[in-house]
Short mmCIF file of C-alpha atoms in Angstrom, two decimals:
data_model
loop_
_atom_site.label_atom_id
_atom_site.label_comp_id
_atom_site.label_asym_id
_atom_site.label_seq_id
_atom_site.Cartn_x
_atom_site.Cartn_y
_atom_site.Cartn_z
CA MET A 1 9.84 36.08 27.64
CA LYS A 2 8.77 35.86 24.02
CA LEU A 3 11.84 33.75 23.26
CA ARG A 4 10.96 31.35 26.07
CA HIS A 5 7.40 30.98 24.76
CA LEU A 6 8.78 30.35 21.27
CA MET A 7 11.13 27.67 22.60
CA LEU A 8 8.32 26.00 24.54
CA ALA A 9 6.08 26.07 21.47
CA SER A 10 8.84 24.59 19.33
CA ALA A 11 9.41 21.85 21.89
CA ALA A 12 5.70 21.04 21.91
CA VAL A 13 5.60 20.84 18.13
CA ALA A 14 8.69 18.62 18.14
CA ALA A 15 7.09 16.34 20.73
CA LEU A 16 3.93 16.03 18.64
CA ALA A 17 5.98 15.30 15.56
CA GLY A 18 7.94 12.69 17.46
CA THR A 19 4.70 11.07 18.60
CA ALA A 20 3.37 10.99 15.06
CA GLN A 21 6.59 9.52 13.76
CA ALA A 22 6.60 6.92 16.50
CA GLU A 23 3.20 5.64 15.39
CA ASN A 24 3.30 2.30 13.62
CA VAL A 25 1.42 3.14 10.42
CA LEU A 26 1.03 0.50 7.74
CA LYS A 27 0.39 2.17 4.38
CA TRP A 28 -1.43 -0.40 2.27
CA GLY A 29 -1.49 0.25 -1.44
CA ALA A 30 -4.07 -2.06 -3.02
CA ASN A 31 -4.89 -2.44 -6.70
CA ARG A 32 -8.46 -1.29 -6.01
CA ASP A 33 -10.75 0.01 -3.34
CA ILE A 34 -13.23 -1.95 -1.29
CA GLY A 35 -16.75 -1.85 -2.67
CA SER A 36 -18.39 -0.71 0.54
CA LEU A 37 -18.02 -0.64 4.32
CA ASP A 38 -20.84 -3.20 4.40
CA PRO A 39 -19.29 -6.68 4.17
CA TYR A 40 -22.62 -8.13 3.04
CA SER A 41 -22.87 -5.84 0.01
CA PHE A 42 -21.23 -8.10 -2.61
CA GLY A 43 -19.58 -11.52 -2.78
CA ASP A 44 -16.15 -9.96 -3.23
CA SER A 45 -13.44 -11.64 -1.19
CA PHE A 46 -11.21 -8.52 -1.15
CA THR A 47 -13.90 -6.33 0.40
CA ILE A 48 -14.87 -9.05 2.85
CA ASN A 49 -11.21 -9.59 3.78
CA VAL A 50 -10.53 -5.91 4.44
CA LEU A 51 -13.66 -5.61 6.55
CA ASN A 52 -12.59 -8.70 8.52
CA HIS A 53 -10.30 -6.25 10.34
CA VAL A 54 -13.39 -4.36 11.52
CA TYR A 55 -16.08 -7.01 11.83
CA GLU A 56 -15.75 -10.55 13.18
CA GLY A 57 -17.56 -13.85 12.92
CA LEU A 58 -18.50 -16.44 15.50
CA VAL A 59 -15.43 -18.40 14.40
CA ARG A 60 -12.32 -17.54 12.37
CA TYR A 61 -9.31 -19.06 10.65
CA ASN A 62 -6.11 -18.97 12.67
CA LYS A 63 -2.57 -18.49 11.38
CA ASP A 64 -2.57 -22.07 10.05
CA LEU A 65 -6.01 -21.60 8.42
CA LYS A 66 -7.65 -23.90 10.95
CA ILE A 67 -11.00 -22.92 12.44
CA GLU A 68 -10.90 -21.57 15.99
CA PRO A 69 -13.33 -19.74 18.32
CA ALA A 70 -13.86 -16.00 17.85
CA LEU A 71 -17.06 -14.33 19.05
CA ALA A 72 -18.32 -17.78 20.00
CA GLU A 73 -16.30 -19.67 22.61
CA SER A 74 -17.80 -23.11 21.96
CA TRP A 75 -20.51 -24.93 20.03
CA GLU A 76 -22.34 -28.25 19.84
CA ILE A 77 -24.81 -30.03 17.58
CA LEU A 78 -28.03 -30.81 19.42
CA ASP A 79 -29.85 -34.14 19.29
CA ASP A 80 -31.94 -33.28 16.24
CA GLN A 81 -28.67 -33.03 14.22
CA ILE A 82 -29.82 -29.83 12.50
CA THR A 83 -29.57 -27.33 15.38
CA TRP A 84 -26.20 -25.92 16.43
CA ARG A 85 -25.90 -24.20 19.81
CA PHE A 86 -23.23 -21.51 20.19
CA LYS A 87 -21.99 -20.19 23.53
CA LEU A 88 -20.88 -16.61 23.00
CA ARG A 89 -17.87 -14.80 24.37
CA GLU A 90 -18.59 -12.64 27.40
CA GLY A 91 -17.36 -9.06 27.76
CA VAL A 92 -17.08 -8.21 24.06
CA THR A 93 -18.11 -4.71 23.00
CA PHE A 94 -18.72 -3.10 19.63
CA HIS A 95 -16.67 -0.10 18.59
CA ASN A 96 -19.45 2.24 19.79
CA GLY A 97 -19.36 0.63 23.25
CA ASN A 98 -22.52 -1.47 22.92
CA PRO A 99 -22.25 -4.97 24.45
CA PHE A 100 -22.22 -8.00 22.14
CA THR A 101 -25.16 -10.36 22.74
CA ALA A 102 -27.07 -13.20 21.12
CA GLN A 103 -29.57 -10.69 19.70
CA ASP A 104 -26.79 -9.24 17.56
CA VAL A 105 -26.08 -12.68 16.12
CA VAL A 106 -29.72 -13.31 15.25
CA ALA A 107 -30.10 -9.88 13.63
CA SER A 108 -26.91 -10.36 11.61
CA LEU A 109 -27.87 -13.82 10.38
CA THR A 110 -31.33 -12.56 9.45
CA ARG A 111 -29.75 -9.71 7.48
CA VAL A 112 -27.21 -11.77 5.55
CA SER A 113 -29.70 -14.53 4.70
CA ASP A 114 -32.38 -12.13 3.48
CA GLU A 115 -33.61 -12.82 -0.04
CA THR A 116 -32.14 -9.48 -1.18
CA SER A 117 -28.70 -10.19 0.28
CA PRO A 118 -25.87 -10.73 -2.23
CA LEU A 119 -24.23 -13.03 0.32
CA LYS A 120 -27.20 -15.25 1.07
CA GLY A 121 -25.40 -18.07 -0.75
CA ASN A 122 -22.67 -17.98 1.88
CA LEU A 123 -25.14 -19.55 4.33
CA PRO A 124 -26.70 -22.21 2.10
CA ALA A 125 -28.14 -24.42 4.85
CA TYR A 126 -29.38 -21.66 7.15
CA VAL A 127 -33.06 -21.64 8.11
CA SER A 128 -33.36 -19.60 11.30
CA SER A 129 -31.75 -18.62 14.57
CA LYS A 130 -33.06 -17.78 18.00
CA VAL A 131 -31.85 -16.31 21.27
CA VAL A 132 -31.58 -18.86 24.08
CA ASP A 133 -30.14 -16.33 26.53
CA ASP A 134 -27.90 -13.25 26.26
CA LEU A 135 -24.84 -15.38 25.50
CA THR A 136 -26.39 -18.42 23.80
CA VAL A 137 -27.84 -18.70 20.33
CA ASP A 138 -29.30 -21.64 18.38
CA ILE A 139 -28.89 -21.88 14.61
CA THR A 140 -31.26 -24.24 12.79
CA LEU A 141 -30.33 -25.67 9.39
CA ASN A 142 -32.38 -27.28 6.64
CA GLY A 143 -30.77 -30.66 7.30
CA THR A 144 -27.54 -32.27 8.40
CA TYR A 145 -24.74 -30.05 7.12
CA PRO A 146 -21.00 -30.46 7.80
CA LEU A 147 -19.66 -27.05 6.78
CA LEU A 148 -21.48 -24.53 8.94
CA LEU A 149 -18.34 -23.47 10.81
CA ASN A 150 -16.54 -22.87 7.50
CA ASP A 151 -19.45 -20.72 6.36
CA LEU A 152 -19.48 -18.71 9.57
CA THR A 153 -15.84 -17.62 9.27
CA ASN A 154 -16.93 -14.80 6.95
CA ILE A 155 -20.37 -14.00 8.32
CA HIS A 156 -19.69 -10.77 10.17
CA ILE A 157 -21.66 -9.84 13.23
CA PHE A 158 -23.35 -6.43 13.38
CA ASP A 159 -24.70 -4.52 16.38
CA GLU A 160 -28.48 -4.94 16.28
CA GLU A 161 -29.08 -1.71 18.21
CA TRP A 162 -26.82 0.25 15.80
CA MET A 163 -28.56 -1.24 12.77
CA THR A 164 -31.99 -0.39 14.16
CA GLU A 165 -30.95 3.16 15.01
CA HIS A 166 -29.65 3.79 11.49
CA ASP A 167 -32.30 1.88 9.50
CA ALA A 168 -29.67 -0.68 8.42
CA LEU A 169 -31.41 -3.96 9.23
CA MET A 170 -31.76 -4.76 5.53
CA PRO A 171 -28.73 -5.65 3.37
CA THR A 172 -27.21 -3.37 0.77
CA ASP A 173 -26.17 -4.54 -2.69
CA VAL A 174 -23.28 -3.03 -4.67
CA GLY A 175 -24.31 -4.86 -7.84
CA ALA A 176 -27.85 -3.51 -7.68
CA GLY A 177 -26.80 -0.03 -6.56
CA THR A 178 -28.61 -0.39 -3.22
CA GLU A 179 -26.90 1.69 -0.54
CA GLY A 180 -27.57 2.45 3.11
CA TYR A 181 -25.98 3.72 6.31
CA ALA A 182 -23.73 0.64 6.51
CA THR A 183 -22.32 1.43 3.06
CA TYR A 184 -20.37 4.38 4.48
CA ASN A 185 -20.24 3.62 8.21
CA ALA A 186 -19.05 0.65 10.27
CA ASN A 187 -19.37 -0.64 13.80
CA GLY A 188 -17.83 -4.03 14.51
CA THR A 189 -16.01 -5.81 17.32
CA GLY A 190 -12.74 -6.37 15.45
CA PRO A 191 -9.13 -5.35 16.03
CA PHE A 192 -9.43 -2.14 14.01
CA ILE A 193 -11.91 0.75 13.90
CA VAL A 194 -12.78 2.73 10.78
CA GLU A 195 -11.55 6.27 11.49
CA SER A 196 -12.36 7.77 8.10
CA ARG A 197 -13.29 6.79 4.57
CA GLN A 198 -13.02 8.56 1.23
CA PRO A 199 -14.21 6.11 -1.45
CA ASP A 200 -11.62 5.59 -4.19
CA ALA A 201 -9.11 7.69 -2.21
CA LYS A 202 -8.28 6.44 1.30
CA THR A 203 -9.77 4.47 4.17
CA VAL A 204 -8.08 4.78 7.56
CA PHE A 205 -8.31 2.19 10.32
CA VAL A 206 -7.01 2.65 13.87
CA ALA A 207 -6.26 -0.04 16.43
CA ASN A 208 -9.15 -0.95 18.72
CA PRO A 209 -7.85 -0.47 22.29
CA ASP A 210 -10.78 -2.46 23.68
CA TRP A 211 -10.47 -5.52 21.45
CA TRP A 212 -11.36 -8.67 23.38
CA ASP A 213 -8.37 -10.60 22.01
CA GLU A 214 -4.68 -10.11 22.81
CA PRO A 215 -3.15 -8.26 19.84
CA GLN A 216 -0.29 -9.99 18.04
CA HIS A 217 0.24 -6.92 15.86
CA ASN A 218 1.82 -3.61 16.84
CA LEU A 219 -0.02 -1.40 14.36
CA ASP A 220 -1.54 1.91 15.37
CA ARG A 221 -3.03 2.74 11.99
CA ILE A 222 -3.70 1.17 8.61
CA GLU A 223 -4.11 3.50 5.66
CA LEU A 224 -5.69 1.69 2.71
CA THR A 225 -5.16 3.54 -0.57
CA PRO A 226 -6.34 2.16 -3.92
CA VAL A 227 -3.57 2.47 -6.52
CA GLY A 228 -5.00 1.05 -9.72
CA SER A 229 -1.93 1.61 -11.89
CA ALA A 230 0.66 -1.15 -11.45
CA ALA A 231 3.49 1.23 -12.38
CA THR A 232 2.32 3.80 -9.86
CA ARG A 233 2.00 1.11 -7.18
CA VAL A 234 5.59 -0.02 -7.78
CA ALA A 235 6.88 3.54 -7.74
CA ALA A 236 5.02 4.25 -4.50
CA LEU A 237 6.54 1.16 -2.89
CA LEU A 238 10.08 2.03 -4.00
CA SER A 239 9.70 5.60 -2.74
CA GLY A 240 8.16 4.55 0.56
CA GLU A 241 4.81 6.25 -0.06
CA ILE A 242 3.26 2.87 0.66
CA SER A 243 4.80 0.17 2.85
CA PHE A 244 2.75 -2.83 1.73
CA THR A 245 0.91 -4.08 -1.32
CA ASN A 246 -0.96 -7.35 -1.68
CA ASP A 247 -0.72 -7.00 -5.47
CA ALA A 248 2.90 -6.69 -6.59
CA PRO A 249 2.80 -6.84 -10.42
CA VAL A 250 4.43 -10.05 -11.66
CA GLN A 251 6.26 -8.20 -14.42
CA ASP A 252 7.96 -5.97 -11.82
CA LEU A 253 8.98 -8.63 -9.31
CA PRO A 254 12.66 -8.74 -10.41
CA ARG A 255 12.92 -4.97 -10.04
CA LEU A 256 11.26 -5.00 -6.63
CA ALA A 257 13.40 -7.91 -5.43
CA ALA A 258 16.54 -6.01 -6.42
CA ALA A 259 15.52 -2.87 -4.49
CA PRO A 260 17.41 -2.52 -1.18
CA ASN A 261 14.33 -1.31 0.74
CA VAL A 262 11.78 -3.88 -0.52
CA GLU A 263 11.09 -7.53 0.23
CA VAL A 264 8.95 -9.62 -2.15
CA LEU A 265 6.71 -12.38 -0.73
CA GLU A 266 5.67 -14.94 -3.36
CA GLY A 267 3.35 -17.94 -3.62
CA VAL A 268 0.60 -19.46 -5.77
CA ASP A 269 -2.91 -18.39 -4.90
CA LEU A 270 -5.68 -20.88 -4.20
CA ARG A 271 -7.79 -18.84 -6.62
CA THR A 272 -8.57 -20.65 -9.87
CA VAL A 273 -9.16 -18.37 -12.85
CA MET A 274 -11.94 -19.62 -15.15
CA ILE A 275 -13.95 -18.61 -18.18
CA GLY A 276 -17.72 -18.92 -18.08
CA PHE A 277 -20.27 -19.14 -20.88
CA PRO A 278 -23.89 -18.06 -21.31
CA PHE A 279 -26.42 -20.90 -21.53
CA ARG A 280 -29.37 -18.69 -22.47
CA ASP A 281 -30.97 -18.93 -25.93
CA THR A 282 -29.44 -15.83 -27.49
CA LEU A 283 -26.27 -13.77 -27.27
CA THR A 284 -26.21 -10.05 -26.46
CA THR A 285 -26.25 -9.46 -30.23
CA GLY A 286 -29.59 -11.26 -30.50
CA GLU A 287 -28.03 -14.11 -32.47
CA PRO A 288 -28.60 -17.77 -31.42
CA ASN A 289 -26.21 -18.80 -28.66
CA PRO A 290 -23.84 -21.58 -29.81
CA PHE A 291 -22.17 -21.91 -26.38
CA VAL A 292 -24.98 -24.14 -25.16
CA LYS A 293 -23.23 -26.86 -27.18
CA LYS A 294 -20.41 -28.59 -25.32
CA SER A 295 -18.42 -28.96 -28.56
CA VAL A 296 -18.33 -25.18 -29.00
CA ARG A 297 -17.10 -24.67 -25.46
CA GLU A 298 -14.48 -27.33 -26.13
CA ALA A 299 -13.45 -25.50 -29.30
CA LEU A 300 -12.78 -22.31 -27.38
CA TYR A 301 -10.91 -24.29 -24.71
CA LYS A 302 -8.57 -25.98 -27.21
CA ALA A 303 -7.89 -22.62 -28.88
CA ILE A 304 -6.26 -21.22 -25.71
CA ASP A 305 -2.50 -21.67 -25.48
CA LEU A 306 -2.21 -22.04 -21.70
CA ASP A 307 1.57 -22.40 -21.82
CA LEU A 308 1.96 -19.15 -23.74
CA ILE A 309 -0.21 -17.29 -21.23
CA HIS A 310 1.75 -18.87 -18.37
CA GLN A 311 5.12 -17.82 -19.80
CA LYS A 312 4.40 -14.48 -21.44
CA VAL A 313 1.48 -12.96 -19.56
CA MET A 314 1.97 -14.47 -16.10
CA ARG A 315 5.81 -14.43 -16.32
CA GLY A 316 5.99 -18.11 -15.37
CA LYS A 317 4.46 -17.39 -11.96
CA SER A 318 1.02 -19.00 -12.44
CA ARG A 319 0.10 -22.69 -12.42
CA ASN A 320 -1.80 -24.10 -15.42
CA ALA A 321 -5.02 -25.70 -14.20
CA GLY A 322 -7.15 -28.49 -15.57
CA ALA A 323 -9.38 -28.50 -12.50
CA THR A 324 -11.67 -25.78 -11.24
CA VAL A 325 -10.17 -26.05 -7.73
CA ALA A 326 -6.53 -25.89 -6.63
CA PRO A 327 -4.64 -28.98 -5.40
CA PRO A 328 -4.79 -28.11 -1.66
CA ILE A 329 -8.59 -27.88 -1.71
CA PRO A 330 -10.51 -30.91 -0.34
CA GLY A 331 -12.21 -32.74 -3.21
CA TYR A 332 -9.37 -32.20 -5.68
CA THR A 333 -7.69 -35.21 -7.31
CA GLU A 334 -4.90 -35.37 -9.89
CA ALA A 335 -7.27 -36.96 -12.40
CA LEU A 336 -9.17 -33.68 -12.54
CA ASP A 337 -6.08 -31.72 -13.56
CA GLU A 338 -5.56 -33.09 -17.06
CA LEU A 339 -5.06 -30.23 -19.54
CA PRO A 340 -6.94 -30.13 -22.86
CA GLY A 341 -3.95 -29.49 -25.13
CA TYR A 342 -3.58 -26.51 -27.46
CA ASP A 343 -5.04 -27.48 -30.85
CA PRO A 344 -6.48 -24.60 -32.91
CA GLU A 345 -7.07 -26.82 -35.93
CA ALA A 346 -9.25 -29.12 -33.83
CA SER A 347 -11.05 -25.98 -32.60
CA LYS A 348 -11.85 -24.92 -36.14
CA ALA A 349 -13.14 -28.40 -36.97
CA LEU A 350 -15.39 -28.43 -33.89
CA LEU A 351 -16.81 -25.01 -34.75
CA ALA A 352 -17.50 -26.07 -38.34
CA GLU A 353 -19.18 -29.29 -37.22
CA ALA A 354 -21.36 -27.31 -34.80
CA GLY A 355 -22.39 -24.92 -37.57
CA VAL A 356 -20.93 -21.83 -35.90
CA PRO A 357 -20.86 -19.03 -38.49
CA GLU A 358 -17.52 -17.52 -39.48
CA GLY A 359 -16.85 -14.28 -37.63
CA LEU A 360 -19.38 -14.96 -34.85
CA GLU A 361 -19.52 -11.88 -32.60
CA PHE A 362 -19.89 -12.11 -28.84
CA GLU A 363 -18.95 -10.05 -25.79
CA PHE A 364 -15.98 -11.11 -23.71
CA ASN A 365 -16.39 -9.45 -20.31
CA CYS A 366 -13.21 -8.86 -18.25
CA LEU A 367 -12.27 -6.69 -15.29
CA SER A 368 -9.66 -3.95 -15.30
CA ASP A 369 -9.31 -4.20 -11.51
CA GLY A 370 -9.86 -7.90 -10.90
CA LEU A 371 -7.53 -10.85 -11.38
CA VAL A 372 -3.76 -10.79 -11.80
CA ASN A 373 -2.91 -9.41 -15.27
CA GLU A 374 -6.53 -9.97 -16.25
CA GLU A 375 -6.65 -7.39 -19.02
CA GLN A 376 -3.51 -8.83 -20.60
CA PHE A 377 -4.61 -12.47 -20.55
CA CYS A 378 -8.06 -11.48 -21.81
CA GLN A 379 -6.44 -9.69 -24.74
CA ALA A 380 -4.31 -12.76 -25.45
CA ILE A 381 -7.30 -15.12 -25.33
CA ALA A 382 -9.41 -12.84 -27.53
CA SER A 383 -6.59 -12.89 -30.09
CA MET A 384 -6.43 -16.68 -29.94
CA TRP A 385 -10.18 -16.96 -30.50
CA SER A 386 -9.92 -14.57 -33.43
CA ARG A 387 -7.44 -16.94 -35.07
CA ILE A 388 -10.04 -19.72 -35.18
CA GLY A 389 -12.53 -17.51 -36.98
CA LEU A 390 -14.47 -15.90 -34.14
CA SER A 391 -14.94 -12.18 -33.44
CA PRO A 392 -14.89 -11.64 -29.67
CA LYS A 393 -15.65 -8.08 -28.59
CA LEU A 394 -13.38 -7.48 -25.62
CA ASP A 395 -15.18 -5.49 -22.92
CA VAL A 396 -12.76 -4.44 -20.16
CA ALA A 397 -13.98 -2.17 -17.37
CA PRO A 398 -13.85 -1.85 -13.56
CA ARG A 399 -15.70 -4.31 -11.36
CA ALA A 400 -18.33 -1.71 -10.46
CA VAL A 401 -19.28 -1.46 -14.14
CA GLN A 402 -19.04 -5.15 -15.01
CA SER A 403 -20.71 -6.76 -12.00
CA PRO A 404 -24.28 -5.66 -12.90
CA LYS A 405 -23.80 -6.96 -16.45
CA ARG A 406 -22.67 -10.35 -15.16
CA THR A 407 -25.29 -10.79 -12.47
CA ASN A 408 -28.11 -9.65 -14.78
CA GLY A 409 -27.10 -11.75 -17.81
CA LYS A 410 -26.17 -8.70 -19.89
CA THR A 411 -22.93 -10.13 -21.24
CA ASP A 412 -21.75 -13.30 -22.96
CA VAL A 413 -18.42 -14.94 -22.10
CA TYR A 414 -16.78 -13.75 -18.86
CA THR A 415 -13.92 -14.36 -16.44
CA LEU A 416 -14.29 -15.54 -12.87
CA GLY A 417 -11.75 -16.23 -10.14
CA TRP A 418 -12.73 -18.50 -7.25
CA ALA A 419 -10.57 -19.22 -4.21
CA THR A 420 -13.20 -21.40 -2.42
CA LEU A 421 -13.58 -18.72 0.25
CA PRO A 422 -14.64 -18.79 2.96
CA LEU A 423 -15.04 -22.58 3.04
CA LEU A 424 -11.58 -23.60 1.78
CA ASP A 425 -13.43 -26.62 0.42
CA SER A 426 -14.59 -27.68 -3.06
CA TYR A 427 -18.19 -27.56 -1.89
CA SER A 428 -17.88 -23.78 -2.22
CA PRO A 429 -17.70 -23.52 -6.06
CA LEU A 430 -19.91 -26.56 -6.52
CA LEU A 431 -22.75 -24.94 -4.63
CA GLN A 432 -22.18 -21.29 -5.50
CA ILE A 433 -21.20 -21.59 -9.18
CA PHE A 434 -22.09 -24.98 -10.64
CA HIS A 435 -25.41 -25.75 -8.95
CA SER A 436 -28.61 -24.60 -10.65
CA LYS A 437 -29.78 -21.22 -9.42
CA ASP A 438 -32.19 -22.07 -6.63
CA GLY A 439 -32.49 -20.07 -3.41
CA ASN A 440 -29.06 -19.94 -1.79
CA ALA A 441 -27.54 -22.19 -4.46
CA GLY A 442 -26.12 -21.02 -7.77
CA VAL A 443 -25.67 -17.41 -6.67
CA PHE A 444 -22.68 -17.09 -9.04
CA ASN A 445 -24.24 -19.23 -11.77
CA TRP A 446 -24.23 -16.28 -14.12
CA GLY A 447 -24.46 -18.49 -17.20
CA GLY A 448 -27.82 -19.99 -16.27
CA TRP A 449 -26.89 -23.67 -16.69
CA SER A 450 -28.73 -26.52 -14.99
CA TYR A 451 -27.64 -30.16 -14.64
CA PRO A 452 -30.03 -32.11 -12.37
CA GLU A 453 -27.58 -34.99 -11.90
CA LEU A 454 -24.88 -32.55 -10.83
CA ASP A 455 -27.31 -30.81 -8.45
CA ALA A 456 -28.11 -34.17 -6.85
CA LEU A 457 -24.44 -34.89 -6.18
CA ILE A 458 -23.89 -31.44 -4.69
CA ASP A 459 -27.00 -31.69 -2.53
CA ALA A 460 -25.93 -35.10 -1.27
CA ALA A 461 -22.48 -33.80 -0.38
CA GLY A 462 -24.04 -30.90 1.48
CA SER A 463 -25.79 -33.21 3.92
CA GLU A 464 -23.09 -35.87 4.32
CA LEU A 465 -21.39 -35.70 7.72
CA ASP A 466 -18.83 -38.41 6.93
CA LEU A 467 -15.78 -36.58 5.54
CA ASP A 468 -14.53 -39.27 3.15
CA ALA A 469 -17.99 -39.92 1.73
CA ARG A 470 -18.61 -36.20 1.29
CA LEU A 471 -15.33 -35.60 -0.54
CA ALA A 472 -15.97 -38.57 -2.83
CA LEU A 473 -19.29 -37.01 -3.86
CA GLN A 474 -17.62 -33.66 -4.45
CA THR A 475 -14.86 -35.20 -6.56
CA GLU A 476 -17.49 -36.92 -8.69
CA ALA A 477 -19.30 -33.60 -9.11
CA LEU A 478 -16.06 -31.82 -10.07
CA GLN A 479 -15.43 -34.51 -12.68
CA MET A 480 -18.84 -33.82 -14.19
CA VAL A 481 -18.07 -30.09 -14.25
CA LYS A 482 -14.86 -30.92 -16.11
CA ASP A 483 -16.44 -33.40 -18.52
CA GLU A 484 -19.23 -30.96 -19.45
CA MET A 485 -16.80 -28.01 -19.63
CA ILE A 486 -19.36 -25.88 -17.84
CA MET A 487 -16.55 -23.43 -17.17
CA ILE A 488 -13.00 -23.79 -18.43
CA PRO A 489 -10.14 -23.33 -15.97
CA LEU A 490 -7.03 -21.41 -16.98
CA HIS A 491 -4.67 -21.26 -14.03
CA GLN A 492 -4.16 -20.68 -10.36
CA GLN A 493 -2.95 -17.12 -10.35
CA PRO A 494 0.36 -16.03 -8.85
CA MET A 495 0.35 -14.35 -5.48
CA ALA A 496 2.96 -11.70 -4.87
CA TRP A 497 3.02 -9.25 -1.99
CA ALA A 498 5.74 -6.74 -1.25
CA VAL A 499 6.72 -4.79 1.84
CA THR A 500 9.24 -2.08 2.58
CA GLU A 501 11.96 -2.44 5.19
CA GLU A 502 9.67 -0.70 7.69
CA VAL A 503 7.58 -3.86 7.92
CA ALA A 504 9.08 -6.44 10.26
CA GLU A 505 6.47 -9.23 9.91
CA MET A 506 3.88 -9.92 7.21
CA PRO A 507 2.65 -13.54 7.12
CA LEU A 508 1.75 -14.71 3.60
CA PHE A 509 -1.45 -16.79 3.48
CA PRO A 510 -2.29 -19.16 0.60
CA ASP A 511 -5.84 -17.81 0.41
CA ALA A 512 -4.24 -14.42 -0.49
CA LYS A 513 -6.00 -12.67 2.39
CA PRO A 514 -3.87 -10.24 4.40
CA ARG A 515 -4.54 -10.65 8.10
CA LEU A 516 -2.93 -7.53 9.43
CA TRP A 517 -3.64 -8.38 13.05
CA PHE A 518 -0.53 -10.56 12.64
CA ALA A 519 1.58 -7.80 11.02
CA LYS A 520 4.34 -5.88 12.79
CA MET A 521 6.27 -2.78 11.92
CA GLY A 522 9.96 -2.51 12.72
CA SER A 523 11.86 0.18 14.54
CA GLY A 524 12.35 2.07 11.30
CA SER A 525 8.63 2.85 11.03
#
């Protein structure tokens, strides 16, 4: 009898093990963790992208990066030309079972556009919204505006009842250290539900069985694990500890490609890597700030050997950039992409003419968990600047440490990568970076510059409904950005993902955003 019980128990354990093994689990090893479970907490495209699996917007980008309906089924512009009416999808529920209604949309838009919201700049034309009925909402803008749908692709909709219950109606802010219930808890309508979260260790998502859409994925679970070390990430992929990374180190691509159990997916990111300057009166040292002079910015630009960085640091996988937006982005023209030419002697002459003292010290703020090979290219650039007589103090630290310094003007020169998300349009950096800081504009204008003529061009583009006329204004504005060298572009960074043989399908998107609701595991998983 005891033997029979033992056999039955063994069979039950084997069945459970078989069930666990049969689960399609995607083990995602990322180069860093998300900043929060609140997608409004910081303008960080990685965090927003990950949480796009949990939360959804009124509209979304499809597999071809074209806008399609999501939580809204249709929309129209009313006669006043500034009010958009959205008809919402019926029968959608949040992960806690609450029904999705127009009140949730209004509460979410109010939250993200609040003055304290780090993402208020993602809705630059928003004024107000109101409930028409349970499944209809009106959004009123500050004027005619052609890019509302683009904006709304990354404005996630929260459950108003859930926010009220947990005192989460106000936004949180990673940069300012403001936390709340939504920092550690989530409740969306999306294809995956947050099962558990251990910050800096692991976040587990499970498939939402009640998702309103028809799943194109076959995943049961996603386990997101931050693996900051590139070497450790590669080793984990080769050993099968992780089955996917959206950050395969460029220096290890030949080794990964040669592995029998790994497939490398390569492309060039839309993200343009740039260097920004302070325009305030003094540097962090208290010395007068020479970077307010265009000639000094030009000197630092000409001192950077872009070809050397491309070949040695980026392993030939990046694309040298003369423009602050990538070629596929509307508003780009070839004329914007002219490179400055490496000329350190000209740099020295410009610095001398501008009266910059020999050995000028300034902080050069870079991220250890940000752009592709960021620490390495920052080291290379700092060395190049040292050769023209400057003394940059390289400050490399994680995003959580550096973000408050950048947003509060507590550093000097800094790096920034911009992929024009969520707009996929040059209006995105023009408004968010290059416009003077004013309300929803200039949210990422960390240098504090202001060019009224440039602002006028950007403002005109933001109200122009004719596509050709709008893009012409944006191209003119981008040319001014280039001529003034407000920020200096370096390259479009390489994009390399890698999957193990367990993964059957993993579409590669040029905006570098994994959309795992299109991913499939194979029979080996």
